[in-house]
């Protein structure tokens, strides 16, 4: 579904991504793991059309989307749940969700999609008229996911969805991702929580200093000595 080929990204003179290649097959969960500063968000933001790579190619469902404006990338079906639960705090829960359906691809089906999102997150339905800024961290993460789904994506990229959430809420978020995937959603998951993302993913890539240094099945990487020492503290 998504293929990233030899991507280079720079911020000024500083190289953030160095010849990064990866594949996300339809229907799978693919994980990118790596320490803080490894380039995970830069990669997601490049795919989303927010950063402009200096070299390389990004192909989504057969379209070359390299350098495309982010609203056009969204409208082709790539949704993003950005780092830090970005919701509009002074808009209500329902207004936040409706913002997600402004894409041309999603507008006509906004009503049934809203019902699906409420069925998936009953707490959002209970709080539909409440300002998003008054929600708990976990509820805001659910809202961010719900808003992304309102855009009818074929692929959802999650950037650190568990960061800063209590363990019980982390479980809930991961359960949500697994359920979305079971319903057919393709997922690209970025997490510092390496153990969790390797367990969740069919295939994973390890990013260090902007380069892919290892890749394999989540299961294989979980048992790899270098991964265990560097990322799992074992
Ligand atoms: N907007 C930016 N301008 C300059 N440097 C940046 C910017 N965003 C990220 N970086 C740098 O790029 C590198 C990768 O950052 P990032 O992609 O955020 O890593 P991660 O998400 O894995 O923590 C880091 O060295 C970071 O300081
Ligand atoms: Mg990041």
Short mmCIF file of C-alpha atoms and ligand atoms in Angstrom, two decimals:
data_model
loop_
_atom_site.label_atom_id
_atom_site.label_comp_id
_atom_site.label_asym_id
_atom_site.label_seq_id
_atom_site.Cartn_x
_atom_site.Cartn_y
_atom_site.Cartn_z
CA UNK A 1 0.00 0.00 0.00
CA UNK A 2 2.81 2.37 0.97
CA UNK A 3 6.37 2.22 -0.15
CA UNK A 4 9.14 4.59 0.93
CA UNK A 5 12.28 4.47 -1.18
CA UNK A 6 15.66 5.83 -0.10
CA UNK A 7 14.33 8.95 1.58
CA UNK A 8 16.69 11.76 2.63
CA UNK A 9 15.43 14.63 4.78
CA UNK A 10 17.40 17.60 6.04
CA UNK A 11 16.64 20.41 8.46
CA UNK A 12 19.06 23.02 7.18
CA UNK A 13 22.40 21.23 7.12
CA UNK A 14 21.36 18.60 9.64
CA UNK A 15 20.34 15.29 8.10
CA UNK A 16 17.32 13.75 9.82
CA UNK A 17 16.65 10.83 7.45
CA UNK A 18 19.32 8.96 5.53
CA UNK A 19 18.25 6.61 2.72
CA UNK A 20 15.21 5.32 4.59
CA UNK A 21 13.23 2.63 2.78
CA UNK A 22 10.23 0.71 4.05
CA UNK A 23 7.13 -1.12 2.92
CA UNK A 24 3.68 -1.13 4.46
CA UNK A 25 1.55 -3.89 2.91
CA UNK A 26 -2.23 -3.46 2.92
CA UNK A 27 -3.97 -4.82 6.01
CA UNK A 28 -0.88 -4.98 8.22
CA UNK A 29 0.54 -3.19 11.23
CA UNK A 30 4.09 -2.04 10.56
CA UNK A 31 6.10 -0.51 13.40
CA UNK A 32 8.99 1.92 13.44
CA UNK A 33 10.91 1.86 16.69
CA UNK A 34 13.83 3.92 17.84
CA UNK A 35 15.09 6.21 20.55
CA UNK A 36 14.12 9.83 21.01
CA UNK A 37 15.58 11.87 18.13
CA UNK A 38 16.04 8.87 15.80
CA UNK A 39 13.87 10.46 13.11
CA UNK A 40 10.54 8.67 13.60
CA UNK A 41 8.36 11.78 13.55
CA UNK A 42 10.39 13.21 10.67
CA UNK A 43 9.59 10.09 8.67
CA UNK A 44 5.86 10.27 9.45
CA UNK A 45 5.80 13.98 8.67
CA UNK A 46 7.57 13.39 5.35
CA UNK A 47 5.00 10.78 4.35
CA UNK A 48 2.20 13.14 5.43
CA UNK A 49 3.54 15.91 3.18
CA UNK A 50 4.48 18.19 6.06
CA UNK A 51 8.24 17.92 5.51
CA UNK A 52 9.75 17.95 2.03
CA UNK A 53 12.42 15.27 1.49
CA UNK A 54 15.56 16.18 -0.43
CA UNK A 55 15.75 12.81 -2.17
CA UNK A 56 13.83 9.58 -2.44
CA UNK A 57 10.31 8.57 -3.34
CA UNK A 58 7.06 7.88 -1.52
CA UNK A 59 4.44 5.81 -3.35
CA UNK A 60 0.94 5.28 -1.95
CA UNK A 61 -1.60 3.04 -3.72
CA UNK A 62 0.36 3.49 -6.93
CA UNK A 63 0.53 7.31 -6.72
CA UNK A 64 3.87 9.05 -6.35
CA UNK A 65 3.06 11.37 -3.43
CA UNK A 66 6.58 12.71 -2.88
CA UNK A 67 6.39 16.45 -2.25
CA UNK A 68 2.59 16.55 -2.47
CA UNK A 69 0.82 19.07 -0.20
CA UNK A 70 -0.43 17.51 3.01
CA UNK A 71 -4.14 18.08 2.32
CA UNK A 72 -3.76 16.16 -0.93
CA UNK A 73 -1.97 13.31 0.84
CA UNK A 74 -4.84 13.17 3.35
CA UNK A 75 -7.39 13.16 0.57
CA UNK A 76 -5.69 10.17 -1.04
CA UNK A 77 -6.35 8.25 2.20
CA UNK A 78 -3.42 8.68 4.57
CA UNK A 79 -4.59 9.68 8.04
CA UNK A 80 -2.34 10.78 10.83
CA UNK A 81 -2.72 10.74 14.59
CA UNK A 82 0.01 13.21 15.50
CA UNK A 83 2.19 13.13 18.57
CA UNK A 84 0.69 14.78 21.64
CA UNK A 85 -3.04 14.29 21.09
CA UNK A 86 -3.73 17.33 18.96
CA UNK A 87 -7.36 18.31 19.47
CA UNK A 88 -8.99 21.72 19.22
CA UNK A 89 -9.52 22.44 22.94
CA UNK A 90 -12.23 25.11 22.62
CA UNK A 91 -14.31 23.13 20.12
CA UNK A 92 -16.69 20.46 21.32
CA UNK A 93 -16.01 16.77 20.86
CA UNK A 94 -18.48 16.60 17.99
CA UNK A 95 -17.06 19.72 16.31
CA UNK A 96 -13.60 18.16 16.51
CA UNK A 97 -14.92 15.02 14.85
CA UNK A 98 -16.67 17.02 12.13
CA UNK A 99 -13.38 18.79 11.35
CA UNK A 100 -12.00 15.39 10.44
CA UNK A 101 -14.66 14.93 7.75
CA UNK A 102 -13.90 18.13 5.83
CA UNK A 103 -11.82 16.21 3.29
CA UNK A 104 -13.54 15.85 -0.08
CA UNK A 105 -13.20 12.06 0.17
CA UNK A 106 -15.04 12.00 3.50
CA UNK A 107 -17.68 14.75 3.34
CA UNK A 108 -20.54 12.82 1.84
CA UNK A 109 -20.22 9.95 4.30
CA UNK A 110 -19.69 12.05 7.42
CA UNK A 111 -22.97 11.07 9.13
CA UNK A 112 -22.57 7.26 9.04
CA UNK A 113 -18.88 7.59 9.87
CA UNK A 114 -19.72 9.71 12.91
CA UNK A 115 -22.07 6.96 14.07
CA UNK A 116 -19.32 4.37 13.61
CA UNK A 117 -16.86 6.47 15.61
CA UNK A 118 -19.38 6.91 18.44
CA UNK A 119 -20.07 3.17 18.42
CA UNK A 120 -16.36 2.56 18.77
CA UNK A 121 -15.85 5.22 21.47
CA UNK A 122 -19.05 5.46 23.54
CA UNK A 123 -17.37 7.95 25.88
CA UNK A 124 -17.07 10.42 23.02
CA UNK A 125 -20.81 10.10 22.42
CA UNK A 126 -21.49 10.81 26.11
CA UNK A 127 -19.27 13.89 25.90
CA UNK A 128 -20.20 15.07 22.41
CA UNK A 129 -21.23 18.58 23.54
CA UNK A 130 -18.29 19.09 25.90
CA UNK A 131 -15.21 21.18 25.01
CA UNK A 132 -12.37 18.86 23.95
CA UNK A 133 -9.98 20.70 26.29
CA UNK A 134 -11.91 19.38 29.29
CA UNK A 135 -11.37 15.71 28.37
CA UNK A 136 -8.82 13.48 30.11
CA UNK A 137 -5.60 12.63 28.27
CA UNK A 138 -6.91 9.21 27.30
CA UNK A 139 -10.20 10.64 26.05
CA UNK A 140 -8.31 13.23 23.99
CA UNK A 141 -6.28 10.45 22.40
CA UNK A 142 -9.53 8.63 21.52
CA UNK A 143 -10.85 11.88 20.06
CA UNK A 144 -7.68 12.35 17.99
CA UNK A 145 -8.10 8.81 16.65
CA UNK A 146 -11.82 9.37 16.02
CA UNK A 147 -11.14 12.58 14.14
CA UNK A 148 -8.60 10.81 11.96
CA UNK A 149 -11.13 8.06 11.18
CA UNK A 150 -13.68 10.70 10.14
CA UNK A 151 -11.41 11.34 7.14
CA UNK A 152 -12.00 7.74 5.90
CA UNK A 153 -8.30 6.84 5.70
CA UNK A 154 -6.99 3.62 4.15
CA UNK A 155 -3.76 3.95 6.15
CA UNK A 156 -3.41 5.47 9.61
CA UNK A 157 -0.05 6.63 10.94
CA UNK A 158 0.17 6.82 14.72
CA UNK A 159 2.99 8.86 16.26
CA UNK A 160 3.67 7.79 19.85
CA UNK A 161 0.03 7.12 20.71
CA UNK A 162 0.86 5.87 24.21
CA UNK A 163 3.20 8.70 25.23
CA UNK A 164 2.29 10.22 28.60
CA UNK A 165 -0.75 8.04 29.20
CA UNK A 166 -1.41 5.89 32.27
CA UNK A 167 -0.80 2.14 31.76
CA UNK A 168 -4.50 1.26 31.75
CA UNK A 169 -5.16 3.86 29.05
CA UNK A 170 -2.15 2.69 27.03
CA UNK A 171 -3.75 -0.76 26.99
CA UNK A 172 -6.98 0.72 25.74
CA UNK A 173 -5.24 2.66 22.96
CA UNK A 174 -3.35 -0.43 21.83
CA UNK A 175 -6.54 -2.47 21.92
CA UNK A 176 -8.15 0.18 19.71
CA UNK A 177 -5.30 -0.03 17.19
CA UNK A 178 -5.54 -3.82 17.11
CA UNK A 179 -9.32 -3.64 16.61
CA UNK A 180 -9.01 -1.12 13.78
CA UNK A 181 -6.50 -3.40 12.11
CA UNK A 182 -8.76 -6.42 12.58
CA UNK A 183 -11.46 -4.43 10.75
CA UNK A 184 -9.08 -4.01 7.82
CA UNK A 185 -7.20 -0.78 8.58
CA UNK A 186 -3.55 -0.61 7.55
CA UNK A 187 -1.40 0.89 10.30
CA UNK A 188 2.02 2.50 10.52
CA UNK A 189 2.89 2.74 14.19
CA UNK A 190 5.69 4.77 15.71
CA UNK A 191 6.47 4.11 19.34
CA UNK A 192 9.22 4.53 21.89
CA UNK A 193 7.51 1.70 23.71
CA UNK A 194 9.50 -0.91 21.79
CA UNK A 195 8.26 -4.08 23.48
CA UNK A 196 4.65 -3.18 22.91
CA UNK A 197 5.02 -2.16 19.28
CA UNK A 198 7.04 -5.24 18.37
CA UNK A 199 4.33 -7.42 19.89
CA UNK A 200 1.66 -5.61 17.94
CA UNK A 201 3.33 -5.52 14.55
CA UNK A 202 3.82 -8.05 11.80
CA UNK A 203 6.92 -6.27 10.55
CA UNK A 204 9.12 -3.64 12.19
CA UNK A 205 11.99 -1.32 11.35
CA UNK A 206 14.58 -0.03 13.82
CA UNK A 207 15.61 3.58 13.19
CA UNK A 208 18.88 4.97 14.59
CA UNK A 209 20.19 8.44 13.70
CA UNK A 210 17.90 8.66 10.71
CA UNK A 211 18.83 5.26 9.26
CA UNK A 212 17.11 1.90 9.21
CA UNK A 213 19.62 -0.33 11.00
CA UNK A 214 17.50 -3.45 11.36
CA UNK A 215 14.20 -4.81 10.18
CA UNK A 216 12.29 -8.02 10.51
CA UNK A 217 9.18 -9.55 11.97
CA UNK A 218 8.18 -8.08 15.32
CA UNK A 219 8.63 -11.52 16.82
CA UNK A 220 12.19 -11.92 15.46
CA UNK A 221 13.25 -8.45 16.63
CA UNK A 222 11.81 -9.10 20.09
CA UNK A 223 14.26 -11.99 20.37
CA UNK A 224 17.22 -10.22 18.77
CA UNK A 225 20.08 -9.69 21.23
CA UNK A 226 20.96 -6.22 19.96
CA UNK A 227 17.34 -5.06 20.20
CA UNK A 228 16.99 -6.59 23.65
CA UNK A 229 20.10 -4.81 24.91
CA UNK A 230 19.58 -1.46 23.25
CA UNK A 231 15.81 -1.05 23.58
CA UNK A 232 14.44 -3.49 26.10
CA UNK A 233 17.13 -3.16 28.77
CA UNK A 234 17.59 -6.94 28.91
N1 LIG B 1 11.58 21.13 12.78
C1 LIG B 1 12.83 20.73 13.02
N2 LIG B 1 13.89 21.54 12.79
C2 LIG B 1 15.16 21.15 13.01
N3 LIG B 1 15.49 19.92 13.49
C3 LIG B 1 14.49 19.07 13.75
C4 LIG B 1 13.11 19.43 13.54
N4 LIG B 1 12.34 18.37 13.88
C5 LIG B 1 13.19 17.42 14.29
N5 LIG B 1 14.47 17.83 14.21
C6 LIG B 1 15.68 17.02 14.54
O1 LIG B 1 15.65 15.88 13.71
C7 LIG B 1 16.06 14.72 14.42
C8 LIG B 1 14.95 13.69 14.42
O2 LIG B 1 13.85 14.18 15.17
P1 LIG B 1 12.43 13.43 15.21
O3 LIG B 1 12.05 13.05 13.86
O4 LIG B 1 11.52 14.31 15.98
O5 LIG B 1 12.81 12.13 16.07
P2 LIG B 1 11.87 11.14 16.91
O6 LIG B 1 10.46 11.36 16.49
O7 LIG B 1 12.38 9.77 16.57
O8 LIG B 1 12.10 11.47 18.35
C9 LIG B 1 16.43 15.20 15.81
O9 LIG B 1 17.81 15.43 15.84
C10 LIG B 1 15.66 16.49 15.95
O10 LIG B 1 16.30 17.37 16.83
MG1 LIG B 2 8.79 11.83 17.57
#
